[in-house]
JSON list of C-alpha atoms and ligand atoms in Angstrom, two decimals:
[
{"chain": "U", "resi": 1, "resn": "MET", "atom": "CA", "xyz": [6.66, -96.51, -12.44]},
{"chain": "U", "resi": 2, "resn": "ALA", "atom": "CA", "xyz": [6.84, -92.60, -12.36]},
{"chain": "U", "resi": 3, "resn": "LEU", "atom": "CA", "xyz": [7.97, -91.05, -8.90]},
{"chain": "U", "resi": 4, "resn": "GLU", "atom": "CA", "xyz": [5.04, -89.94, -6.65]},
{"chain": "U", "resi": 5, "resn": "LEU", "atom": "CA", "xyz": [5.20, -86.12, -6.34]},
{"chain": "U", "resi": 6, "resn": "VAL", "atom": "CA", "xyz": [3.63, -84.10, -3.39]},
{"chain": "U", "resi": 7, "resn": "THR", "atom": "CA", "xyz": [3.64, -80.35, -3.56]},
{"chain": "U", "resi": 8, "resn": "ILE", "atom": "CA", "xyz": [3.95, -78.82, -0.02]},
{"chain": "U", "resi": 9, "resn": "PRO", "atom": "CA", "xyz": [2.73, -74.93, 0.62]},
{"chain": "U", "resi": 10, "resn": "CYS", "atom": "CA", "xyz": [5.49, -73.33, 2.98]},
{"chain": "U", "resi": 11, "resn": "LEU", "atom": "CA", "xyz": [5.91, -69.80, 4.68]},
{"chain": "U", "resi": 12, "resn": "THR", "atom": "CA", "xyz": [3.69, -67.48, 2.97]},
{"chain": "U", "resi": 13, "resn": "ASP", "atom": "CA", "xyz": [4.25, -68.27, -0.73]},
{"chain": "U", "resi": 14, "resn": "ASN", "atom": "CA", "xyz": [6.93, -71.07, -1.24]},
{"chain": "U", "resi": 15, "resn": "TYR", "atom": "CA", "xyz": [6.80, -74.49, -2.17]},
{"chain": "U", "resi": 16, "resn": "ALA", "atom": "CA", "xyz": [8.41, -77.64, -1.04]},
{"chain": "U", "resi": 17, "resn": "TYR", "atom": "CA", "xyz": [8.57, -80.89, -2.90]},
{"chain": "U", "resi": 18, "resn": "LEU", "atom": "CA", "xyz": [8.66, -84.23, -1.91]},
{"chain": "U", "resi": 19, "resn": "ILE", "atom": "CA", "xyz": [9.11, -87.29, -4.38]},
{"chain": "U", "resi": 20, "resn": "HIS", "atom": "CA", "xyz": [8.78, -90.71, -3.55]},
{"chain": "U", "resi": 21, "resn": "ASN", "atom": "CA", "xyz": [9.44, -94.31, -4.91]},
{"chain": "U", "resi": 22, "resn": "ALA", "atom": "CA", "xyz": [6.48, -96.58, -3.97]},
{"chain": "U", "resi": 23, "resn": "ALA", "atom": "CA", "xyz": [8.86, -99.49, -5.18]},
{"chain": "U", "resi": 24, "resn": "THR", "atom": "CA", "xyz": [11.55, -98.88, -2.86]},
{"chain": "U", "resi": 25, "resn": "GLY", "atom": "CA", "xyz": [10.23, -96.86, -0.38]},
{"chain": "U", "resi": 26, "resn": "GLU", "atom": "CA", "xyz": [12.51, -94.00, -0.47]},
{"chain": "U", "resi": 27, "resn": "THR", "atom": "CA", "xyz": [11.66, -90.41, -0.21]},
{"chain": "U", "resi": 28, "resn": "ALA", "atom": "CA", "xyz": [13.73, -87.32, -1.26]},
{"chain": "U", "resi": 29, "resn": "LEU", "atom": "CA", "xyz": [12.66, -83.34, -0.64]},
{"chain": "U", "resi": 30, "resn": "VAL", "atom": "CA", "xyz": [13.70, -80.80, -2.80]},
{"chain": "U", "resi": 31, "resn": "ASP", "atom": "CA", "xyz": [13.99, -77.46, -0.89]},
{"chain": "U", "resi": 32, "resn": "VAL", "atom": "CA", "xyz": [13.17, -76.95, 2.99]},
{"chain": "U", "resi": 33, "resn": "PRO", "atom": "CA", "xyz": [11.22, -73.71, 3.69]},
{"chain": "U", "resi": 34, "resn": "GLU", "atom": "CA", "xyz": [10.28, -74.49, 6.82]},
{"chain": "U", "resi": 35, "resn": "ALA", "atom": "CA", "xyz": [10.35, -77.99, 8.74]},
{"chain": "U", "resi": 36, "resn": "LEU", "atom": "CA", "xyz": [6.76, -78.21, 10.34]},
{"chain": "U", "resi": 37, "resn": "PRO", "atom": "CA", "xyz": [4.44, -78.74, 7.03]},
{"chain": "U", "resi": 38, "resn": "ILE", "atom": "CA", "xyz": [7.30, -80.99, 5.54]},
{"chain": "U", "resi": 39, "resn": "LEU", "atom": "CA", "xyz": [7.57, -83.63, 8.68]},
{"chain": "U", "resi": 40, "resn": "ALA", "atom": "CA", "xyz": [3.92, -83.03, 8.79]},
{"chain": "U", "resi": 41, "resn": "ALA", "atom": "CA", "xyz": [3.33, -84.30, 4.95]},
{"chain": "U", "resi": 42, "resn": "LEU", "atom": "CA", "xyz": [6.10, -87.30, 5.59]},
{"chain": "U", "resi": 43, "resn": "GLN", "atom": "CA", "xyz": [4.10, -88.23, 8.48]},
{"chain": "U", "resi": 44, "resn": "VAL", "atom": "CA", "xyz": [0.39, -88.52, 6.84]},
{"chain": "U", "resi": 45, "resn": "ARG", "atom": "CA", "xyz": [2.30, -91.07, 4.61]},
{"chain": "U", "resi": 46, "resn": "GLY", "atom": "CA", "xyz": [4.13, -92.89, 6.43]},
{"chain": "U", "resi": 47, "resn": "TRP", "atom": "CA", "xyz": [7.53, -92.13, 4.22]},
{"chain": "U", "resi": 48, "resn": "ARG", "atom": "CA", "xyz": [10.68, -92.19, 5.67]},
{"chain": "U", "resi": 49, "resn": "LEU", "atom": "CA", "xyz": [12.92, -89.12, 4.13]},
{"chain": "U", "resi": 50, "resn": "ASN", "atom": "CA", "xyz": [16.11, -90.11, 2.67]},
{"chain": "U", "resi": 51, "resn": "HIS", "atom": "CA", "xyz": [17.50, -87.01, 0.91]},
{"chain": "U", "resi": 52, "resn": "ILE", "atom": "CA", "xyz": [17.26, -83.44, 0.76]},
{"chain": "U", "resi": 53, "resn": "LEU", "atom": "CA", "xyz": [18.03, -81.70, -2.54]},
{"chain": "U", "resi": 54, "resn": "ILE", "atom": "CA", "xyz": [18.85, -78.18, -2.00]},
{"chain": "U", "resi": 55, "resn": "THR", "atom": "CA", "xyz": [18.43, -75.88, -4.84]},
{"chain": "U", "resi": 56, "resn": "HIS", "atom": "CA", "xyz": [19.88, -72.63, -3.81]},
{"chain": "U", "resi": 57, "resn": "HIS", "atom": "CA", "xyz": [21.17, -70.46, -0.95]},
{"chain": "U", "resi": 58, "resn": "HIS", "atom": "CA", "xyz": [18.40, -68.20, -0.01]},
{"chain": "U", "resi": 59, "resn": "PRO", "atom": "CA", "xyz": [17.09, -68.38, 3.40]},
{"chain": "U", "resi": 60, "resn": "ASP", "atom": "CA", "xyz": [13.34, -69.25, 2.38]},
{"chain": "U", "resi": 61, "resn": "HIS", "atom": "CA", "xyz": [14.90, -72.58, 0.63]},
{"chain": "U", "resi": 62, "resn": "ILE", "atom": "CA", "xyz": [16.98, -73.74, 3.48]},
{"chain": "U", "resi": 63, "resn": "ASP", "atom": "CA", "xyz": [15.85, -72.47, 6.82]},
{"chain": "U", "resi": 64, "resn": "GLY", "atom": "CA", "xyz": [14.20, -75.71, 7.70]},
{"chain": "U", "resi": 65, "resn": "VAL", "atom": "CA", "xyz": [16.97, -78.02, 6.71]},
{"chain": "U", "resi": 66, "resn": "PRO", "atom": "CA", "xyz": [18.70, -78.45, 10.13]},
{"chain": "U", "resi": 67, "resn": "ALA", "atom": "CA", "xyz": [15.44, -79.48, 12.01]},
{"chain": "U", "resi": 68, "resn": "VAL", "atom": "CA", "xyz": [14.37, -81.68, 9.10]},
{"chain": "U", "resi": 69, "resn": "VAL", "atom": "CA", "xyz": [17.61, -83.39, 9.15]},
{"chain": "U", "resi": 70, "resn": "ALA", "atom": "CA", "xyz": [17.29, -83.61, 13.12]},
{"chain": "U", "resi": 71, "resn": "ALA", "atom": "CA", "xyz": [14.07, -85.00, 12.54]},
{"chain": "U", "resi": 72, "resn": "THR", "atom": "CA", "xyz": [15.05, -87.66, 9.84]},
{"chain": "U", "resi": 73, "resn": "GLY", "atom": "CA", "xyz": [18.51, -88.04, 9.41]},
{"chain": "U", "resi": 74, "resn": "ALA", "atom": "CA", "xyz": [18.06, -87.31, 5.62]},
{"chain": "U", "resi": 75, "resn": "LYS", "atom": "CA", "xyz": [21.37, -86.70, 3.82]},
{"chain": "U", "resi": 76, "resn": "VAL", "atom": "CA", "xyz": [21.87, -83.22, 2.17]},
{"chain": "U", "resi": 77, "resn": "THR", "atom": "CA", "xyz": [22.95, -82.60, -1.35]},
{"chain": "U", "resi": 78, "resn": "GLY", "atom": "CA", "xyz": [23.50, -78.95, -2.78]},
{"chain": "U", "resi": 79, "resn": "ALA", "atom": "CA", "xyz": [25.75, -77.10, -4.86]},
{"chain": "U", "resi": 80, "resn": "ARG", "atom": "CA", "xyz": [29.77, -77.21, -4.29]},
{"chain": "U", "resi": 81, "resn": "ALA", "atom": "CA", "xyz": [30.06, -73.80, -5.64]},
{"chain": "U", "resi": 82, "resn": "ASP", "atom": "CA", "xyz": [27.59, -72.62, -2.66]},
{"chain": "U", "resi": 83, "resn": "ALA", "atom": "CA", "xyz": [28.73, -75.19, -0.05]},
{"chain": "U", "resi": 84, "resn": "HIS", "atom": "CA", "xyz": [30.05, -72.03, 2.05]},
{"chain": "U", "resi": 85, "resn": "ARG", "atom": "CA", "xyz": [26.68, -70.72, 2.33]},
{"chain": "U", "resi": 86, "resn": "LEU", "atom": "CA", "xyz": [24.54, -74.05, 2.48]},
{"chain": "U", "resi": 87, "resn": "PRO", "atom": "CA", "xyz": [24.01, -75.76, 5.59]},
{"chain": "U", "resi": 88, "resn": "PRO", "atom": "CA", "xyz": [26.50, -78.94, 6.01]},
{"chain": "U", "resi": 89, "resn": "LEU", "atom": "CA", "xyz": [26.39, -80.82, 2.83]},
{"chain": "U", "resi": 90, "resn": "ASP", "atom": "CA", "xyz": [26.85, -84.61, 2.48]},
{"chain": "U", "resi": 91, "resn": "SER", "atom": "CA", "xyz": [26.89, -84.65, -1.17]},
{"chain": "U", "resi": 92, "resn": "LYS", "atom": "CA", "xyz": [28.39, -81.76, -3.14]},
{"chain": "U", "resi": 93, "resn": "VAL", "atom": "CA", "xyz": [27.44, -81.32, -6.64]},
{"chain": "U", "resi": 94, "resn": "ALA", "atom": "CA", "xyz": [27.86, -79.81, -9.84]},
{"chain": "U", "resi": 95, "resn": "ASP", "atom": "CA", "xyz": [26.54, -78.88, -13.17]},
{"chain": "U", "resi": 96, "resn": "GLY", "atom": "CA", "xyz": [26.60, -81.91, -15.40]},
{"chain": "U", "resi": 97, "resn": "ASP", "atom": "CA", "xyz": [26.66, -84.42, -12.50]},
{"chain": "U", "resi": 98, "resn": "THR", "atom": "CA", "xyz": [24.09, -87.45, -12.16]},
{"chain": "U", "resi": 99, "resn": "LEU", "atom": "CA", "xyz": [22.66, -88.56, -8.94]},
{"chain": "U", "resi": 100, "resn": "MET", "atom": "CA", "xyz": [20.87, -91.94, -8.02]},
{"chain": "U", "resi": 101, "resn": "ILE", "atom": "CA", "xyz": [17.66, -90.34, -5.74]},
{"chain": "U", "resi": 102, "resn": "CYS", "atom": "CA", "xyz": [15.02, -92.56, -5.30]},
{"chain": "U", "resi": 103, "resn": "GLY", "atom": "CA", "xyz": [16.14, -95.20, -7.63]},
{"chain": "U", "resi": 104, "resn": "GLU", "atom": "CA", "xyz": [16.17, -92.79, -10.54]},
{"chain": "U", "resi": 105, "resn": "ALA", "atom": "CA", "xyz": [18.70, -90.66, -12.39]},
{"chain": "U", "resi": 106, "resn": "CYS", "atom": "CA", "xyz": [18.68, -87.17, -11.33]},
{"chain": "U", "resi": 107, "resn": "HIS", "atom": "CA", "xyz": [20.75, -84.76, -13.38]},
{"chain": "U", "resi": 108, "resn": "VAL", "atom": "CA", "xyz": [21.97, -81.63, -11.77]},
{"chain": "U", "resi": 109, "resn": "ILE", "atom": "CA", "xyz": [22.03, -78.21, -14.29]},
{"chain": "U", "resi": 110, "resn": "ASP", "atom": "CA", "xyz": [23.45, -74.89, -13.30]},
{"chain": "U", "resi": 111, "resn": "VAL", "atom": "CA", "xyz": [20.97, -72.61, -13.65]},
{"chain": "U", "resi": 112, "resn": "SER", "atom": "CA", "xyz": [22.63, -69.52, -12.06]},
{"chain": "U", "resi": 113, "resn": "GLY", "atom": "CA", "xyz": [21.15, -65.94, -12.62]},
{"chain": "U", "resi": 114, "resn": "HIS", "atom": "CA", "xyz": [18.76, -65.57, -9.81]},
{"chain": "U", "resi": 115, "resn": "SER", "atom": "CA", "xyz": [22.14, -66.71, -7.42]},
{"chain": "U", "resi": 116, "resn": "ILE", "atom": "CA", "xyz": [24.94, -68.05, -8.74]},
{"chain": "U", "resi": 117, "resn": "GLY", "atom": "CA", "xyz": [25.48, -71.48, -7.83]},
{"chain": "U", "resi": 118, "resn": "HIS", "atom": "CA", "xyz": [21.78, -72.17, -8.04]},
{"chain": "U", "resi": 119, "resn": "VAL", "atom": "CA", "xyz": [21.08, -75.62, -9.28]},
{"chain": "U", "resi": 120, "resn": "ALA", "atom": "CA", "xyz": [17.88, -77.55, -10.84]},
{"chain": "U", "resi": 121, "resn": "PHE", "atom": "CA", "xyz": [17.47, -81.13, -10.44]},
{"chain": "U", "resi": 122, "resn": "HIS", "atom": "CA", "xyz": [15.88, -83.32, -13.27]},
{"chain": "U", "resi": 123, "resn": "PHE", "atom": "CA", "xyz": [14.41, -86.34, -13.20]},
{"chain": "U", "resi": 124, "resn": "PRO", "atom": "CA", "xyz": [14.08, -87.41, -16.73]},
{"chain": "U", "resi": 125, "resn": "ALA", "atom": "CA", "xyz": [12.29, -90.91, -16.24]},
{"chain": "U", "resi": 126, "resn": "SER", "atom": "CA", "xyz": [9.51, -89.44, -14.25]},
{"chain": "U", "resi": 127, "resn": "ALA", "atom": "CA", "xyz": [9.53, -86.22, -16.30]},
{"chain": "U", "resi": 128, "resn": "LEU", "atom": "CA", "xyz": [10.14, -83.84, -13.52]},
{"chain": "U", "resi": 129, "resn": "VAL", "atom": "CA", "xyz": [12.52, -80.86, -13.16]},
{"chain": "U", "resi": 130, "resn": "PHE", "atom": "CA", "xyz": [12.92, -78.82, -9.90]},
{"chain": "U", "resi": 131, "resn": "THR", "atom": "CA", "xyz": [13.47, -74.87, -10.71]},
{"chain": "U", "resi": 132, "resn": "ALA", "atom": "CA", "xyz": [13.07, -73.14, -7.55]},
{"chain": "U", "resi": 133, "resn": "ASP", "atom": "CA", "xyz": [13.55, -69.82, -8.36]},
{"chain": "U", "resi": 134, "resn": "SER", "atom": "CA", "xyz": [15.16, -70.11, -11.70]},
{"chain": "U", "resi": 135, "resn": "LEU", "atom": "CA", "xyz": [12.18, -70.64, -14.40]},
{"chain": "U", "resi": 136, "resn": "MET", "atom": "CA", "xyz": [9.09, -70.20, -12.40]},
{"chain": "U", "resi": 137, "resn": "ALA", "atom": "CA", "xyz": [5.14, -70.62, -13.66]},
{"chain": "U", "resi": 138, "resn": "LEU", "atom": "CA", "xyz": [4.80, -67.96, -16.27]},
{"chain": "U", "resi": 139, "resn": "GLY", "atom": "CA", "xyz": [8.23, -66.16, -14.81]},
{"chain": "U", "resi": 140, "resn": "CYS", "atom": "CA", "xyz": [11.84, -66.42, -13.77]},
{"chain": "U", "resi": 141, "resn": "GLY", "atom": "CA", "xyz": [13.41, -65.49, -10.57]},
{"chain": "U", "resi": 142, "resn": "LYS", "atom": "CA", "xyz": [14.91, -61.79, -10.14]},
{"chain": "U", "resi": 143, "resn": "LEU", "atom": "CA", "xyz": [18.31, -61.41, -10.75]},
{"chain": "U", "resi": 144, "resn": "PHE", "atom": "CA", "xyz": [19.85, -60.80, -7.78]},
{"chain": "U", "resi": 145, "resn": "GLU", "atom": "CA", "xyz": [23.46, -62.10, -8.53]},
{"chain": "U", "resi": 146, "resn": "GLY", "atom": "CA", "xyz": [23.62, -63.26, -12.43]},
{"chain": "U", "resi": 147, "resn": "THR", "atom": "CA", "xyz": [23.62, -61.35, -15.37]},
{"chain": "U", "resi": 148, "resn": "PRO", "atom": "CA", "xyz": [21.09, -61.19, -17.94]},
{"chain": "U", "resi": 149, "resn": "ALA", "atom": "CA", "xyz": [23.06, -63.25, -20.08]},
{"chain": "U", "resi": 150, "resn": "ILE", "atom": "CA", "xyz": [23.82, -66.01, -17.45]},
{"chain": "U", "resi": 151, "resn": "ALA", "atom": "CA", "xyz": [20.23, -66.00, -16.48]},
{"chain": "U", "resi": 152, "resn": "TYR", "atom": "CA", "xyz": [19.18, -66.27, -20.00]},
{"chain": "U", "resi": 153, "resn": "ALA", "atom": "CA", "xyz": [21.58, -69.27, -20.65]},
{"chain": "U", "resi": 154, "resn": "SER", "atom": "CA", "xyz": [20.34, -70.74, -17.44]},
{"chain": "U", "resi": 155, "resn": "LEU", "atom": "CA", "xyz": [16.59, -70.75, -18.87]},
{"chain": "U", "resi": 156, "resn": "LEU", "atom": "CA", "xyz": [17.54, -71.91, -22.44]},
{"chain": "U", "resi": 157, "resn": "LYS", "atom": "CA", "xyz": [18.88, -75.12, -20.86]},
{"chain": "U", "resi": 158, "resn": "LEU", "atom": "CA", "xyz": [15.77, -76.16, -18.84]},
{"chain": "U", "resi": 159, "resn": "ALA", "atom": "CA", "xyz": [13.65, -74.79, -22.03]},
{"chain": "U", "resi": 160, "resn": "ALA", "atom": "CA", "xyz": [15.49, -77.18, -24.42]},
{"chain": "U", "resi": 161, "resn": "LEU", "atom": "CA", "xyz": [14.89, -80.15, -21.73]},
{"chain": "U", "resi": 162, "resn": "PRO", "atom": "CA", "xyz": [13.46, -83.22, -23.24]},
{"chain": "U", "resi": 163, "resn": "GLY", "atom": "CA", "xyz": [10.12, -85.06, -22.55]},
{"chain": "U", "resi": 164, "resn": "ASP", "atom": "CA", "xyz": [8.21, -82.37, -21.74]},
{"chain": "U", "resi": 165, "resn": "PRO", "atom": "CA", "xyz": [8.79, -82.40, -18.00]},
{"chain": "U", "resi": 166, "resn": "LEU", "atom": "CA", "xyz": [6.49, -80.83, -14.95]},
{"chain": "U", "resi": 167, "resn": "VAL", "atom": "CA", "xyz": [8.29, -77.83, -13.95]},
{"chain": "U", "resi": 168, "resn": "CYS", "atom": "CA", "xyz": [8.24, -77.96, -10.20]},
{"chain": "U", "resi": 169, "resn": "SER", "atom": "CA", "xyz": [9.15, -73.96, -8.99]},
{"chain": "U", "resi": 170, "resn": "GLY", "atom": "CA", "xyz": [9.76, -72.74, -6.16]},
{"chain": "U", "resi": 171, "resn": "HIS", "atom": "CA", "xyz": [6.97, -69.76, -5.32]},
{"chain": "U", "resi": 172, "resn": "GLU", "atom": "CA", "xyz": [3.37, -69.00, -5.95]},
{"chain": "U", "resi": 173, "resn": "TYR", "atom": "CA", "xyz": [4.26, -65.90, -8.04]},
{"chain": "U", "resi": 174, "resn": "THR", "atom": "CA", "xyz": [2.03, -66.95, -10.97]},
{"chain": "U", "resi": 175, "resn": "ALA", "atom": "CA", "xyz": [-0.94, -64.41, -10.82]},
{"chain": "U", "resi": 176, "resn": "GLY", "atom": "CA", "xyz": [1.25, -61.43, -10.45]},
{"chain": "U", "resi": 177, "resn": "ASN", "atom": "CA", "xyz": [3.72, -62.89, -13.59]},
{"chain": "U", "resi": 178, "resn": "ALA", "atom": "CA", "xyz": [0.28, -63.59, -15.25]},
{"chain": "U", "resi": 179, "resn": "ARG", "atom": "CA", "xyz": [-0.74, -59.66, -15.21]},
{"chain": "U", "resi": 180, "resn": "PHE", "atom": "CA", "xyz": [2.87, -58.86, -16.11]},
{"chain": "U", "resi": 181, "resn": "ALA", "atom": "CA", "xyz": [2.94, -61.21, -18.76]},
{"chain": "U", "resi": 182, "resn": "ALA", "atom": "CA", "xyz": [-0.72, -59.88, -20.54]},
{"chain": "U", "resi": 183, "resn": "THR", "atom": "CA", "xyz": [1.15, -56.66, -20.61]},
{"chain": "U", "resi": 184, "resn": "LEU", "atom": "CA", "xyz": [3.56, -57.88, -23.22]},
{"chain": "U", "resi": 185, "resn": "GLU", "atom": "CA", "xyz": [1.47, -60.56, -25.31]},
{"chain": "U", "resi": 186, "resn": "GLN", "atom": "CA", "xyz": [-2.34, -59.90, -25.47]},
{"chain": "U", "resi": 187, "resn": "GLY", "atom": "CA", "xyz": [-2.66, -61.68, -28.85]},
{"chain": "U", "resi": 188, "resn": "ASN", "atom": "CA", "xyz": [-1.28, -64.76, -27.59]},
{"chain": "U", "resi": 189, "resn": "PRO", "atom": "CA", "xyz": [-4.60, -67.19, -27.03]},
{"chain": "U", "resi": 190, "resn": "ALA", "atom": "CA", "xyz": [-2.41, -69.75, -25.05]},
{"chain": "U", "resi": 191, "resn": "LEU", "atom": "CA", "xyz": [-1.26, -66.99, -22.51]},
{"chain": "U", "resi": 192, "resn": "MET", "atom": "CA", "xyz": [-4.82, -65.41, -22.40]},
{"chain": "U", "resi": 193, "resn": "SER", "atom": "CA", "xyz": [-6.53, -69.10, -21.58]},
{"chain": "U", "resi": 194, "resn": "ARG", "atom": "CA", "xyz": [-3.47, -69.89, -19.23]},
{"chain": "U", "resi": 195, "resn": "ILE", "atom": "CA", "xyz": [-4.30, -66.55, -17.34]},
{"chain": "U", "resi": 196, "resn": "ASP", "atom": "CA", "xyz": [-8.09, -68.09, -16.91]},
{"chain": "U", "resi": 197, "resn": "ARG", "atom": "CA", "xyz": [-6.68, -71.01, -15.39]},
{"chain": "U", "resi": 198, "resn": "VAL", "atom": "CA", "xyz": [-4.50, -69.62, -12.90]},
{"chain": "U", "resi": 199, "resn": "THR", "atom": "CA", "xyz": [-7.29, -67.16, -11.91]},
{"chain": "U", "resi": 200, "resn": "ALA", "atom": "CA", "xyz": [-9.63, -69.86, -11.24]},
{"chain": "U", "resi": 201, "resn": "LEU", "atom": "CA", "xyz": [-6.99, -71.88, -9.26]},
{"chain": "U", "resi": 202, "resn": "ARG", "atom": "CA", "xyz": [-6.27, -69.06, -7.12]},
{"chain": "U", "resi": 203, "resn": "GLU", "atom": "CA", "xyz": [-9.48, -68.37, -6.63]},
{"chain": "U", "resi": 204, "resn": "LYS", "atom": "CA", "xyz": [-9.90, -71.88, -5.47]},
{"chain": "U", "resi": 205, "resn": "GLY", "atom": "CA", "xyz": [-6.67, -70.98, -3.21]},
{"chain": "U", "resi": 206, "resn": "GLU", "atom": "CA", "xyz": [-4.87, -73.99, -5.20]},
{"chain": "U", "resi": 207, "resn": "PRO", "atom": "CA", "xyz": [-1.50, -73.88, -6.31]},
{"chain": "U", "resi": 208, "resn": "THR", "atom": "CA", "xyz": [-0.61, -73.13, -9.93]},
{"chain": "U", "resi": 209, "resn": "VAL", "atom": "CA", "xyz": [2.56, -75.01, -9.65]},
{"chain": "U", "resi": 210, "resn": "PRO", "atom": "CA", "xyz": [4.11, -77.36, -11.14]},
{"chain": "U", "resi": 211, "resn": "SER", "atom": "CA", "xyz": [3.42, -76.63, -14.54]},
{"chain": "U", "resi": 212, "resn": "ARG", "atom": "CA", "xyz": [4.17, -78.24, -17.89]},
{"chain": "U", "resi": 213, "resn": "LEU", "atom": "CA", "xyz": [7.32, -77.01, -19.77]},
{"chain": "U", "resi": 214, "resn": "SER", "atom": "CA", "xyz": [5.35, -77.06, -22.91]},
{"chain": "U", "resi": 215, "resn": "ASP", "atom": "CA", "xyz": [3.08, -74.30, -21.04]},
{"chain": "U", "resi": 216, "resn": "GLU", "atom": "CA", "xyz": [5.96, -72.34, -20.33]},
{"chain": "U", "resi": 217, "resn": "LEU", "atom": "CA", "xyz": [7.20, -72.15, -23.68]},
{"chain": "U", "resi": 218, "resn": "ALA", "atom": "CA", "xyz": [4.25, -71.23, -25.09]},
{"chain": "U", "resi": 219, "resn": "THR", "atom": "CA", "xyz": [3.20, -68.60, -22.48]},
{"chain": "U", "resi": 220, "resn": "ASN", "atom": "CA", "xyz": [6.29, -67.70, -20.51]},
{"chain": "U", "resi": 221, "resn": "PRO", "atom": "CA", "xyz": [7.46, -64.40, -21.68]},
{"chain": "U", "resi": 222, "resn": "TYR", "atom": "CA", "xyz": [11.60, -65.01, -20.67]},
{"chain": "U", "resi": 223, "resn": "LEU", "atom": "CA", "xyz": [11.09, -68.32, -22.60]},
{"chain": "U", "resi": 224, "resn": "ARG", "atom": "CA", "xyz": [9.88, -66.16, -25.71]},
{"chain": "U", "resi": 225, "resn": "ALA", "atom": "CA", "xyz": [12.63, -63.47, -25.96]},
{"chain": "U", "resi": 226, "resn": "HIS", "atom": "CA", "xyz": [13.58, -64.79, -29.34]},
{"chain": "U", "resi": 227, "resn": "LEU", "atom": "CA", "xyz": [10.56, -64.46, -31.18]},
{"chain": "U", "resi": 228, "resn": "PRO", "atom": "CA", "xyz": [9.56, -61.50, -33.47]},
{"chain": "U", "resi": 229, "resn": "GLN", "atom": "CA", "xyz": [6.40, -60.69, -31.64]},
{"chain": "U", "resi": 230, "resn": "MET", "atom": "CA", "xyz": [8.27, -60.34, -28.45]},
{"chain": "U", "resi": 231, "resn": "LYS", "atom": "CA", "xyz": [10.99, -58.31, -29.81]},
{"chain": "U", "resi": 232, "resn": "ALA", "atom": "CA", "xyz": [8.36, -55.98, -31.28]},
{"chain": "U", "resi": 233, "resn": "ALA", "atom": "CA", "xyz": [6.11, -56.03, -27.95]},
{"chain": "U", "resi": 234, "resn": "VAL", "atom": "CA", "xyz": [9.43, -54.60, -26.32]},
{"chain": "U", "resi": 235, "resn": "GLY", "atom": "CA", "xyz": [10.04, -51.98, -29.22]},
{"chain": "U", "resi": 236, "resn": "MET", "atom": "CA", "xyz": [13.27, -53.62, -29.92]},
{"chain": "U", "resi": 237, "resn": "PRO", "atom": "CA", "xyz": [12.57, -55.58, -33.41]},
{"chain": "U", "resi": 238, "resn": "SER", "atom": "CA", "xyz": [16.44, -55.96, -34.04]},
{"chain": "U", "resi": 239, "resn": "ALA", "atom": "CA", "xyz": [18.23, -56.56, -30.56]},
{"chain": "U", "resi": 240, "resn": "THR", "atom": "CA", "xyz": [19.67, -59.83, -29.63]},
{"chain": "U", "resi": 241, "resn": "ASP", "atom": "CA", "xyz": [17.71, -62.64, -27.72]},
{"chain": "U", "resi": 242, "resn": "THR", "atom": "CA", "xyz": [19.39, -61.82, -24.65]},
{"chain": "U", "resi": 243, "resn": "GLU", "atom": "CA", "xyz": [19.08, -57.84, -25.05]},
{"chain": "U", "resi": 244, "resn": "VAL", "atom": "CA", "xyz": [15.33, -58.62, -25.12]},
{"chain": "U", "resi": 245, "resn": "PHE", "atom": "CA", "xyz": [15.37, -61.12, -21.78]},
{"chain": "U", "resi": 246, "resn": "ALA", "atom": "CA", "xyz": [17.01, -58.25, -20.20]},
{"chain": "U", "resi": 247, "resn": "GLU", "atom": "CA", "xyz": [14.52, -55.57, -20.96]},
{"chain": "U", "resi": 248, "resn": "ILE", "atom": "CA", "xyz": [11.54, -57.89, -20.10]},
{"chain": "U", "resi": 249, "resn": "ARG", "atom": "CA", "xyz": [13.47, -58.53, -16.77]},
{"chain": "U", "resi": 250, "resn": "ALA", "atom": "CA", "xyz": [13.90, -55.09, -16.27]},
{"chain": "U", "resi": 251, "resn": "ARG", "atom": "CA", "xyz": [10.36, -54.06, -17.03]},
{"chain": "U", "resi": 252, "resn": "LYS", "atom": "CA", "xyz": [9.13, -56.65, -14.54]},
{"chain": "U", "resi": 253, "resn": "ASP", "atom": "CA", "xyz": [11.23, -55.43, -11.76]},
{"chain": "U", "resi": 254, "resn": "ARG", "atom": "CA", "xyz": [9.43, -51.84, -12.50]},
{"chain": "U", "resi": 255, "resn": "PHE", "atom": "CA", "xyz": [5.81, -53.38, -12.89]},
{"chain": "M", "resi": 1, "resn": "ZN", "atom": "ZN1", "xyz": [15.45, -67.58, -3.90]},
{"chain": "M", "resi": 2, "resn": "FE", "atom": "FE1", "xyz": [12.74, -68.22, -3.29]}
]
């Protein structure tokens, strides 16, 4: 049986996620922008929190950790490479590690780029991948620490995940990402119909995340840098995939 997933809006545009195994009663939290909405989500369901998984060091992903640990006693897992700038870790992990979380195997994937040491958590049995500010709905995180080559290699790892997982990303940035994507691929019918769906969801105040990896592959410009039509769209028909990715990211920064 797949893990139950709860998407929790936090702060102004962040998301935290709960996963729960109904058979074992175990619950895990991915990222902690703030404590109160997360503690409320646990309380209404009567769930006890066992694990906190941290994706990266930015305050909007970790500020609620001390309060949630104090309230729940949950054990904290994060990247060994980032231990110096994360809250105290009970478990330090690195790319390629496999953890057991809520009774399921969880693969740790280094997705550096937005930050160096950013990790994603992949649960293949439940087809979930928690990407925070690496791969996002119709977008990717700004490159604060990594080079375009590092960030693009990280996105390619996520793009290659089997089983078409749900991409559980860290922010509600999709509408802005959609407006930018439309500047590159007006002729992509999958993008145009996704933009309509995103607009309808946002008009109702509903989250546009999580999203299916197959939808990202069909519409997310950063996952389409290898395609001739995308290279043509940025006027770089003979550039490498990484160069085209870098150009798309730079255009978004100016958008
Ligand atoms: Zn971040
Ligand atoms: Fe963030």
